[in-house]
Short mmCIF file of the C-alpha atoms (twelve columns), coordinates in Angstrom:
data_MODEL
# 
_entry.id   MODEL 
# 
loop_
_atom_site.group_PDB 
_atom_site.id 
_atom_site.type_symbol 
_atom_site.label_atom_id 
_atom_site.label_alt_id 
_atom_site.label_comp_id 
_atom_site.label_asym_id 
_atom_site.label_seq_id 
_atom_site.Cartn_x 
_atom_site.Cartn_y 
_atom_site.Cartn_z 
_atom_site.pdbx_PDB_model_num 
ATOM 1   C CA . UNK A 1   -5.305  -20.575 6.256   1 
ATOM 2   C CA . UNK A 2   -8.710  -19.669 4.906   1 
ATOM 3   C CA . UNK A 3   -9.548  -16.596 2.863   1 
ATOM 4   C CA . UNK A 4   -12.730 -14.561 3.098   1 
ATOM 5   C CA . UNK A 5   -14.186 -11.660 1.116   1 
ATOM 6   C CA . UNK A 6   -15.810 -8.767  2.925   1 
ATOM 7   C CA . UNK A 7   -18.537 -6.466  1.663   1 
ATOM 8   C CA . UNK A 8   -17.860 -2.914  0.569   1 
ATOM 9   C CA . UNK A 9   -18.470 -0.461  3.344   1 
ATOM 10  C CA . UNK A 10  -16.619 -2.583  5.878   1 
ATOM 11  C CA . UNK A 11  -13.039 -1.984  6.792   1 
ATOM 12  C CA . UNK A 12  -10.859 -2.181  3.730   1 
ATOM 13  C CA . UNK A 13  -7.279  -3.203  4.241   1 
ATOM 14  C CA . UNK A 14  -5.004  -0.347  4.684   1 
ATOM 15  C CA . UNK A 15  -2.112  -0.451  4.088   1 
ATOM 16  C CA . UNK A 16  -0.738  -0.006  4.418   1 
ATOM 17  C CA . UNK A 17  -1.830  0.159   4.338   1 
ATOM 18  C CA . UNK A 18  -2.743  0.055   4.039   1 
ATOM 19  C CA . UNK A 19  -3.007  -0.825  3.744   1 
ATOM 20  C CA . UNK A 20  -1.920  -0.474  2.369   1 
ATOM 21  C CA . UNK A 21  0.572   1.632   1.444   1 
ATOM 22  C CA . UNK A 22  5.214   6.336   -0.268  1 
ATOM 23  C CA . UNK A 23  8.389   5.283   -1.913  1 
ATOM 24  C CA . UNK A 24  11.877  5.686   -0.670  1 
ATOM 25  C CA . UNK A 25  15.411  6.200   -1.428  1 
ATOM 26  C CA . UNK A 26  18.025  3.879   -2.781  1 
ATOM 27  C CA . UNK A 27  19.731  2.313   0.185   1 
ATOM 28  C CA . UNK A 28  23.015  4.112   -0.246  1 
ATOM 29  C CA . UNK A 29  22.300  7.820   0.262   1 
ATOM 30  C CA . UNK A 30  23.975  9.124   3.392   1 
ATOM 31  C CA . UNK A 31  24.159  12.869  2.899   1 
ATOM 32  C CA . UNK A 32  21.955  14.986  5.135   1 
ATOM 33  C CA . UNK A 33  18.998  16.697  3.504   1 
ATOM 34  C CA . UNK A 34  19.619  20.365  2.705   1 
ATOM 35  C CA . UNK A 35  18.682  22.555  5.672   1 
ATOM 36  C CA . UNK A 36  15.481  24.249  4.486   1 
ATOM 37  C CA . UNK A 37  12.040  24.938  5.873   1 
ATOM 38  C CA . UNK A 38  10.496  21.612  7.075   1 
ATOM 39  C CA . UNK A 39  7.337   22.022  4.989   1 
ATOM 40  C CA . UNK A 40  9.372   22.801  1.869   1 
ATOM 41  C CA . UNK A 41  11.741  19.876  2.520   1 
ATOM 42  C CA . UNK A 42  8.828   17.457  2.892   1 
ATOM 43  C CA . UNK A 43  7.061   18.807  -0.206  1 
ATOM 44  C CA . UNK A 44  10.192  18.341  -2.295  1 
ATOM 45  C CA . UNK A 45  10.786  14.831  -0.956  1 
ATOM 46  C CA . UNK A 46  7.155   13.885  -1.631  1 
ATOM 47  C CA . UNK A 47  7.408   15.095  -5.218  1 
ATOM 48  C CA . UNK A 48  10.692  13.269  -5.814  1 
ATOM 49  C CA . UNK A 49  9.250   10.111  -4.297  1 
ATOM 50  C CA . UNK A 50  6.183   10.130  -6.536  1 
ATOM 51  C CA . UNK A 51  8.426   10.220  -9.610  1 
ATOM 52  C CA . UNK A 52  10.007  6.813   -9.000  1 
ATOM 53  C CA . UNK A 53  9.109   3.973   -11.384 1 
ATOM 54  C CA . UNK A 54  9.606   0.914   -9.162  1 
ATOM 55  C CA . UNK A 55  10.471  0.015   -5.584  1 
ATOM 56  C CA . UNK A 56  10.727  -2.665  -2.929  1 
ATOM 57  C CA . UNK A 57  9.414   -2.052  0.548   1 
ATOM 58  C CA . UNK A 58  8.827   -3.551  3.982   1 
ATOM 59  C CA . UNK A 59  5.702   -2.846  5.992   1 
ATOM 60  C CA . UNK A 60  4.884   -3.463  9.618   1 
ATOM 61  C CA . UNK A 61  2.097   -2.360  11.901  1 
ATOM 62  C CA . UNK A 62  -1.567  -2.606  12.798  1 
ATOM 63  C CA . UNK A 63  -4.468  -2.409  10.343  1 
ATOM 64  C CA . UNK A 64  -8.103  -1.958  11.484  1 
ATOM 65  C CA . UNK A 65  -10.061 -5.136  10.895  1 
ATOM 66  C CA . UNK A 66  -6.851  -7.115  10.323  1 
ATOM 67  C CA . UNK A 67  -4.716  -6.669  13.426  1 
ATOM 68  C CA . UNK A 68  -0.942  -6.961  13.233  1 
ATOM 69  C CA . UNK A 69  0.583   -7.476  9.781   1 
ATOM 70  C CA . UNK A 70  4.148   -7.606  8.569   1 
ATOM 71  C CA . UNK A 71  5.436   -8.149  5.069   1 
ATOM 72  C CA . UNK A 72  7.492   -7.250  2.034   1 
ATOM 73  C CA . UNK A 73  6.536   -6.188  -1.479  1 
ATOM 74  C CA . UNK A 74  7.977   -5.266  -4.862  1 
ATOM 75  C CA . UNK A 75  6.071   -2.914  -7.138  1 
ATOM 76  C CA . UNK A 76  6.355   -1.519  -10.658 1 
ATOM 77  C CA . UNK A 77  4.304   1.556   -11.522 1 
ATOM 78  C CA . UNK A 78  4.249   1.273   -15.336 1 
ATOM 79  C CA . UNK A 79  2.979   -1.253  -16.122 1 
ATOM 80  C CA . UNK A 80  1.329   -1.743  -12.743 1 
ATOM 81  C CA . UNK A 81  2.557   -4.969  -11.164 1 
ATOM 82  C CA . UNK A 82  3.030   -6.013  -7.555  1 
ATOM 83  C CA . UNK A 83  4.162   -9.012  -5.539  1 
ATOM 84  C CA . UNK A 84  3.477   -9.015  -1.789  1 
ATOM 85  C CA . UNK A 85  3.882   -11.455 1.096   1 
ATOM 86  C CA . UNK A 86  2.290   -10.683 4.458   1 
ATOM 87  C CA . UNK A 87  2.139   -12.347 7.849   1 
ATOM 88  C CA . UNK A 88  -1.338  -11.691 9.226   1 
ATOM 89  C CA . UNK A 89  -2.472  -12.162 12.827  1 
ATOM 90  C CA . UNK A 90  -5.447  -14.501 13.446  1 
ATOM 91  C CA . UNK A 91  -8.901  -12.919 13.223  1 
ATOM 92  C CA . UNK A 92  -8.309  -10.640 10.229  1 
ATOM 93  C CA . UNK A 93  -10.565 -10.408 7.188   1 
ATOM 94  C CA . UNK A 94  -8.002  -11.730 4.697   1 
ATOM 95  C CA . UNK A 95  -6.851  -14.672 6.817   1 
ATOM 96  C CA . UNK A 96  -9.212  -15.427 9.748   1 
ATOM 97  C CA . UNK A 97  -6.900  -18.187 10.965  1 
ATOM 98  C CA . UNK A 98  -3.789  -16.070 10.568  1 
ATOM 99  C CA . UNK A 99  -0.649  -17.034 8.692   1 
ATOM 100 C CA . UNK A 100 0.985   -15.930 5.462   1 
ATOM 101 C CA . UNK A 101 -0.886  -14.265 2.607   1 
ATOM 102 C CA . UNK A 102 0.783   -13.974 -0.789  1 
ATOM 103 C CA . UNK A 103 -0.686  -11.587 -3.360  1 
ATOM 104 C CA . UNK A 104 0.326   -10.821 -6.938  1 
ATOM 105 C CA . UNK A 105 -1.094  -8.079  -9.130  1 
ATOM 106 C CA . UNK A 106 -0.217  -8.461  -12.814 1 
ATOM 107 C CA . UNK A 107 -1.944  -8.066  -16.197 1 
ATOM 108 C CA . UNK A 108 -5.013  -6.443  -14.599 1 
ATOM 109 C CA . UNK A 109 -5.603  -9.456  -12.385 1 
ATOM 110 C CA . UNK A 110 -5.073  -10.116 -8.690  1 
ATOM 111 C CA . UNK A 111 -3.909  -13.538 -7.513  1 
ATOM 112 C CA . UNK A 112 -4.178  -14.606 -3.864  1 
ATOM 113 C CA . UNK A 113 -2.448  -17.733 -2.580  1 
ATOM 114 C CA . UNK A 114 -4.710  -19.489 -0.092  1 
ATOM 115 C CA . UNK A 115 -2.248  -22.242 0.743   1 
ATOM 116 C CA . UNK A 116 -3.147  -25.772 1.753   1 
ATOM 117 C CA . UNK A 117 -6.491  -24.813 3.287   1 
ATOM 118 C CA . UNK A 118 -7.670  -23.239 0.038   1 
ATOM 119 C CA . UNK A 119 -6.447  -26.254 -1.932  1 
ATOM 120 C CA . UNK A 120 -8.805  -28.511 0.047   1 
ATOM 121 C CA . UNK A 121 -11.767 -26.549 -1.304  1 
ATOM 122 C CA . UNK A 122 -10.489 -25.861 -4.844  1 
ATOM 123 C CA . UNK A 123 -9.566  -29.276 -6.253  1 
ATOM 124 C CA . UNK A 124 -5.973  -28.924 -5.127  1 
ATOM 125 C CA . UNK A 125 -5.499  -25.420 -6.521  1 
ATOM 126 C CA . UNK A 126 -3.835  -22.914 -4.202  1 
ATOM 127 C CA . UNK A 127 -4.262  -19.641 -6.129  1 
ATOM 128 C CA . UNK A 128 -7.484  -17.642 -6.599  1 
ATOM 129 C CA . UNK A 129 -7.591  -15.269 -9.579  1 
ATOM 130 C CA . UNK A 130 -9.656  -12.080 -9.466  1 
ATOM 131 C CA . UNK A 131 -9.998  -10.648 -12.972 1 
ATOM 132 C CA . UNK A 132 -10.282 -6.975  -12.036 1 
ATOM 133 C CA . UNK A 133 -11.661 -5.934  -15.412 1 
ATOM 134 C CA . UNK A 134 -14.363 -8.603  -15.389 1 
ATOM 135 C CA . UNK A 135 -15.309 -8.273  -11.729 1 
ATOM 136 C CA . UNK A 136 -15.024 -4.495  -11.278 1 
ATOM 137 C CA . UNK A 137 -11.592 -3.412  -10.055 1 
ATOM 138 C CA . UNK A 138 -12.560 -0.737  -7.554  1 
ATOM 139 C CA . UNK A 139 -15.285 -2.705  -5.795  1 
ATOM 140 C CA . UNK A 140 -13.393 -5.988  -5.706  1 
ATOM 141 C CA . UNK A 141 -10.218 -4.552  -4.252  1 
ATOM 142 C CA . UNK A 142 -11.982 -2.745  -1.442  1 
ATOM 143 C CA . UNK A 143 -13.819 -5.957  -0.498  1 
ATOM 144 C CA . UNK A 144 -10.674 -8.002  -0.064  1 
ATOM 145 C CA . UNK A 145 -9.591  -6.990  3.418   1 
ATOM 146 C CA . UNK A 146 -5.836  -6.544  3.677   1 
ATOM 147 C CA . UNK A 147 -5.561  -7.620  0.049   1 
ATOM 148 C CA . UNK A 148 -7.118  -4.272  -0.825  1 
ATOM 149 C CA . UNK A 149 -3.693  -2.817  -0.120  1 
ATOM 150 C CA . UNK A 150 -2.336  -4.452  -3.257  1 
ATOM 151 C CA . UNK A 151 -3.274  -1.652  -5.656  1 
ATOM 152 C CA . UNK A 152 -1.932  1.066   -3.387  1 
ATOM 153 C CA . UNK A 153 1.065   2.925   -4.697  1 
ATOM 154 C CA . UNK A 154 3.099   3.727   -1.575  1 
ATOM 155 C CA . UNK A 155 4.854   6.503   -3.496  1 
ATOM 156 C CA . UNK A 156 1.508   8.272   -3.876  1 
ATOM 157 C CA . UNK A 157 0.774   7.817   -0.210  1 
ATOM 158 C CA . UNK A 158 4.034   9.516   0.685   1 
ATOM 159 C CA . UNK A 159 2.841   12.415  -1.443  1 
ATOM 160 C CA . UNK A 160 0.096   13.090  1.102   1 
ATOM 161 C CA . UNK A 161 2.768   14.417  3.442   1 
ATOM 162 C CA . UNK A 162 3.215   17.446  1.180   1 
ATOM 163 C CA . UNK A 163 -0.242  18.671  2.292   1 
ATOM 164 C CA . UNK A 164 0.283   18.043  6.007   1 
ATOM 165 C CA . UNK A 165 -0.132  20.862  8.533   1 
ATOM 166 C CA . UNK A 166 2.299   21.897  11.229  1 
ATOM 167 C CA . UNK A 167 5.223   20.001  9.700   1 
ATOM 168 C CA . UNK A 168 8.162   19.990  12.094  1 
ATOM 169 C CA . UNK A 169 11.662  18.585  11.963  1 
ATOM 170 C CA . UNK A 170 12.222  15.981  14.677  1 
ATOM 171 C CA . UNK A 171 15.916  15.382  14.092  1 
ATOM 172 C CA . UNK A 172 18.481  13.219  12.298  1 
ATOM 173 C CA . UNK A 173 18.015  9.447   12.479  1 
ATOM 174 C CA . UNK A 174 19.562  6.415   10.784  1 
ATOM 175 C CA . UNK A 175 17.195  4.084   8.899   1 
ATOM 176 C CA . UNK A 176 18.626  0.878   7.389   1 
ATOM 177 C CA . UNK A 177 22.103  2.370   7.627   1 
ATOM 178 C CA . UNK A 178 21.026  5.528   5.806   1 
ATOM 179 C CA . UNK A 179 21.173  8.942   7.485   1 
ATOM 180 C CA . UNK A 180 17.797  10.660  7.267   1 
ATOM 181 C CA . UNK A 181 15.957  13.701  8.577   1 
ATOM 182 C CA . UNK A 182 12.739  12.883  10.422  1 
ATOM 183 C CA . UNK A 183 9.659   15.113  9.861   1 
ATOM 184 C CA . UNK A 184 6.178   14.942  11.362  1 
ATOM 185 C CA . UNK A 185 2.794   16.528  10.546  1 
ATOM 186 C CA . UNK A 186 -0.980  15.964  10.541  1 
ATOM 187 C CA . UNK A 187 -3.553  15.994  7.757   1 
ATOM 188 C CA . UNK A 188 -7.303  15.461  7.343   1 
ATOM 189 C CA . UNK A 189 -8.917  13.467  4.554   1 
ATOM 190 C CA . UNK A 190 -11.022 16.527  3.740   1 
ATOM 191 C CA . UNK A 191 -7.864  18.549  3.082   1 
ATOM 192 C CA . UNK A 192 -6.400  15.714  1.017   1 
ATOM 193 C CA . UNK A 193 -9.501  15.516  -1.152  1 
ATOM 194 C CA . UNK A 194 -9.487  19.285  -1.604  1 
ATOM 195 C CA . UNK A 195 -5.849  19.170  -2.712  1 
ATOM 196 C CA . UNK A 196 -6.664  16.711  -5.524  1 
ATOM 197 C CA . UNK A 197 -8.159  19.448  -7.679  1 
ATOM 198 C CA . UNK A 198 -4.698  21.008  -8.073  1 
ATOM 199 C CA . UNK A 199 -3.047  17.736  -9.207  1 
ATOM 200 C CA . UNK A 200 -2.722  16.236  -12.666 1 
ATOM 201 C CA . UNK A 201 -5.038  13.389  -13.662 1 
ATOM 202 C CA . UNK A 202 -2.516  10.613  -13.057 1 
ATOM 203 C CA . UNK A 203 -1.734  11.840  -9.533  1 
ATOM 204 C CA . UNK A 204 -5.438  12.321  -8.749  1 
ATOM 205 C CA . UNK A 205 -6.289  8.784   -9.789  1 
ATOM 206 C CA . UNK A 206 -3.416  7.281   -7.813  1 
ATOM 207 C CA . UNK A 207 -4.335  9.163   -4.632  1 
ATOM 208 C CA . UNK A 208 -8.094  8.682   -5.029  1 
ATOM 209 C CA . UNK A 209 -7.819  4.918   -4.553  1 
ATOM 210 C CA . UNK A 210 -5.998  5.310   -1.254  1 
ATOM 211 C CA . UNK A 211 -8.371  8.035   -0.058  1 
ATOM 212 C CA . UNK A 212 -11.388 5.811   -0.688  1 
ATOM 213 C CA . UNK A 213 -9.834  2.992   1.301   1 
ATOM 214 C CA . UNK A 214 -9.125  5.321   4.212   1 
ATOM 215 C CA . UNK A 215 -12.713 6.613   4.051   1 
ATOM 216 C CA . UNK A 216 -14.008 3.030   4.159   1 
ATOM 217 C CA . UNK A 217 -12.027 2.575   7.352   1 
ATOM 218 C CA . UNK A 218 -13.788 5.575   8.890   1 
ATOM 219 C CA . UNK A 219 -10.603 7.643   9.140   1 
ATOM 220 C CA . UNK A 220 -10.840 11.431  8.970   1 
ATOM 221 C CA . UNK A 221 -7.446  12.568  10.278  1 
ATOM 222 C CA . UNK A 222 -3.932  11.124  10.180  1 
ATOM 223 C CA . UNK A 223 -0.557  11.771  11.774  1 
ATOM 224 C CA . UNK A 224 2.267   11.214  9.298   1 
ATOM 225 C CA . UNK A 225 6.017   10.860  9.768   1 
ATOM 226 C CA . UNK A 226 8.533   10.919  6.929   1 
ATOM 227 C CA . UNK A 227 12.235  10.116  7.039   1 
ATOM 228 C CA . UNK A 228 13.978  11.926  4.142   1 
ATOM 229 C CA . UNK A 229 17.355  10.718  2.871   1 
ATOM 230 C CA . UNK A 230 20.262  12.479  1.184   1 
ATOM 231 C CA . UNK A 231 18.638  12.045  -2.255  1 
ATOM 232 C CA . UNK A 232 15.674  14.096  -0.978  1 
ATOM 233 C CA . UNK A 233 13.232  11.201  -1.185  1 
ATOM 234 C CA . UNK A 234 11.274  9.350   1.479   1 
ATOM 235 C CA . UNK A 235 13.288  6.472   2.905   1 
ATOM 236 C CA . UNK A 236 10.542  5.596   5.391   1 
ATOM 237 C CA . UNK A 237 7.134   6.848   6.412   1 
ATOM 238 C CA . UNK A 238 4.583   6.098   9.106   1 
ATOM 239 C CA . UNK A 239 0.813   6.681   9.179   1 
ATOM 240 C CA . UNK A 240 -1.256  6.672   12.370  1 
ATOM 241 C CA . UNK A 241 -4.987  7.225   12.731  1 
ATOM 242 C CA . UNK A 242 -8.123  6.170   14.612  1 
ATOM 243 C CA . UNK A 243 -10.579 4.116   12.544  1 
ATOM 244 C CA . UNK A 244 -14.020 2.660   13.227  1 
ATOM 245 C CA . UNK A 245 -12.568 -0.795  13.944  1 
ATOM 246 C CA . UNK A 246 -9.587  0.358   15.958  1 
ATOM 247 C CA . UNK A 247 -6.228  2.102   15.541  1 
ATOM 248 C CA . UNK A 248 -4.120  2.117   12.400  1 
ATOM 249 C CA . UNK A 249 -0.361  2.362   12.731  1 
ATOM 250 C CA . UNK A 250 1.692   1.376   9.690   1 
ATOM 251 C CA . UNK A 251 5.371   1.961   8.918   1 
ATOM 252 C CA . UNK A 252 6.753   1.427   5.406   1 
ATOM 253 C CA . UNK A 253 10.485  1.348   4.634   1 
ATOM 254 C CA . UNK A 254 11.808  1.530   1.069   1 
ATOM 255 C CA . UNK A 255 14.799  0.076   -0.745  1 
ATOM 256 C CA . UNK A 256 15.937  -0.954  -4.249  1 
ATOM 257 C CA . UNK A 257 14.384  2.112   -5.858  1 
ATOM 258 C CA . UNK A 258 14.018  2.165   -9.663  1 
ATOM 259 C CA . UNK A 259 15.368  -1.361  -10.037 1 
ATOM 260 C CA . UNK A 260 13.606  -3.885  -12.337 1 
ATOM 261 C CA . UNK A 261 10.598  -5.642  -10.849 1 
ATOM 262 C CA . UNK A 262 9.242   -8.836  -12.410 1 
ATOM 263 C CA . UNK A 263 5.956   -10.350 -11.250 1 
ATOM 264 C CA . UNK A 264 5.014   -13.750 -12.657 1 
ATOM 265 C CA . UNK A 265 1.486   -15.045 -13.204 1 
ATOM 266 C CA . UNK A 266 0.949   -18.224 -11.127 1 
ATOM 267 C CA . UNK A 267 0.697   -21.488 -13.096 1 
ATOM 268 C CA . UNK A 268 -2.768  -21.974 -14.609 1 
ATOM 269 C CA . UNK A 269 -2.926  -25.523 -13.257 1 
ATOM 270 C CA . UNK A 270 -2.654  -24.130 -9.720  1 
ATOM 271 C CA . UNK A 271 -5.171  -21.302 -10.185 1 
ATOM 272 C CA . UNK A 272 -8.941  -21.067 -9.705  1 
ATOM 273 C CA . UNK A 273 -10.396 -18.239 -11.851 1 
ATOM 274 C CA . UNK A 274 -13.199 -16.608 -9.866  1 
ATOM 275 C CA . UNK A 275 -14.717 -14.886 -12.914 1 
ATOM 276 C CA . UNK A 276 -14.881 -18.140 -14.860 1 
ATOM 277 C CA . UNK A 277 -16.381 -19.929 -11.860 1 
ATOM 278 C CA . UNK A 278 -19.089 -17.267 -11.528 1 
ATOM 279 C CA . UNK A 279 -19.891 -17.451 -15.253 1 
ATOM 280 C CA . UNK A 280 -20.219 -21.236 -14.991 1 
ATOM 281 C CA . UNK A 281 -22.572 -20.891 -12.014 1 
ATOM 282 C CA . UNK A 282 -24.719 -18.350 -13.858 1 
ATOM 283 C CA . UNK A 283 -24.821 -20.551 -16.948 1 
ATOM 284 C CA . UNK A 284 -25.834 -23.510 -14.826 1 
# 
């Protein structure tokens, strides 16, 4: 499976997506959310969700420029660390030949496992290291296709739902054995950007990264669904939108909230440092 880097201005990975990607509830809450106004219930759940410190999540859906992706991730907010494994359909920016992509974000560096194909071109090394401080974190992440989802805090993304319009309660549904209340609403990126001025600096910075990635995709309006559990946090959320390179439809489900997350740096002997390689080329 080969890896490729795309230029800024193209479709950044969403994820989930997007991609990049709202946090959820511990997998044991079963009480129904208090019966209050849908908009107020969603706002409270979004706030509670953004206050979590770590989470595990599953993601599944379609990302513009990438196609179908499916994966799992574990993420710690402070310090920021993330471990993600994704199955990517052939033809995407991150893995043109398709297959599994493994990404780790730790100590201000992103590591991408290119597998056997990458090893053929990197003296047997399977990991590529992107030193975000040396290379420019914002630009590098948005050039990495689906890998650009790695610095997304899904808890922040769930917070977008608090600013959605026309929020309505769909009904009670069970997600991963947990009873939840399903809500739905729509929101524009213009409204999201306007709402940033009322947030504290930490929240603004967390949401700004995701907004920029959505803007790079050419998205201006999204439909969002949130499933709220008995702890009044998001157990699951879904984002749908039309982008320049096709539809986006990503669902993220959360579990193991506020449990320890450990992300290990790959062995140095198996890692090619992109910053060092570029410095060597410039020196040569």
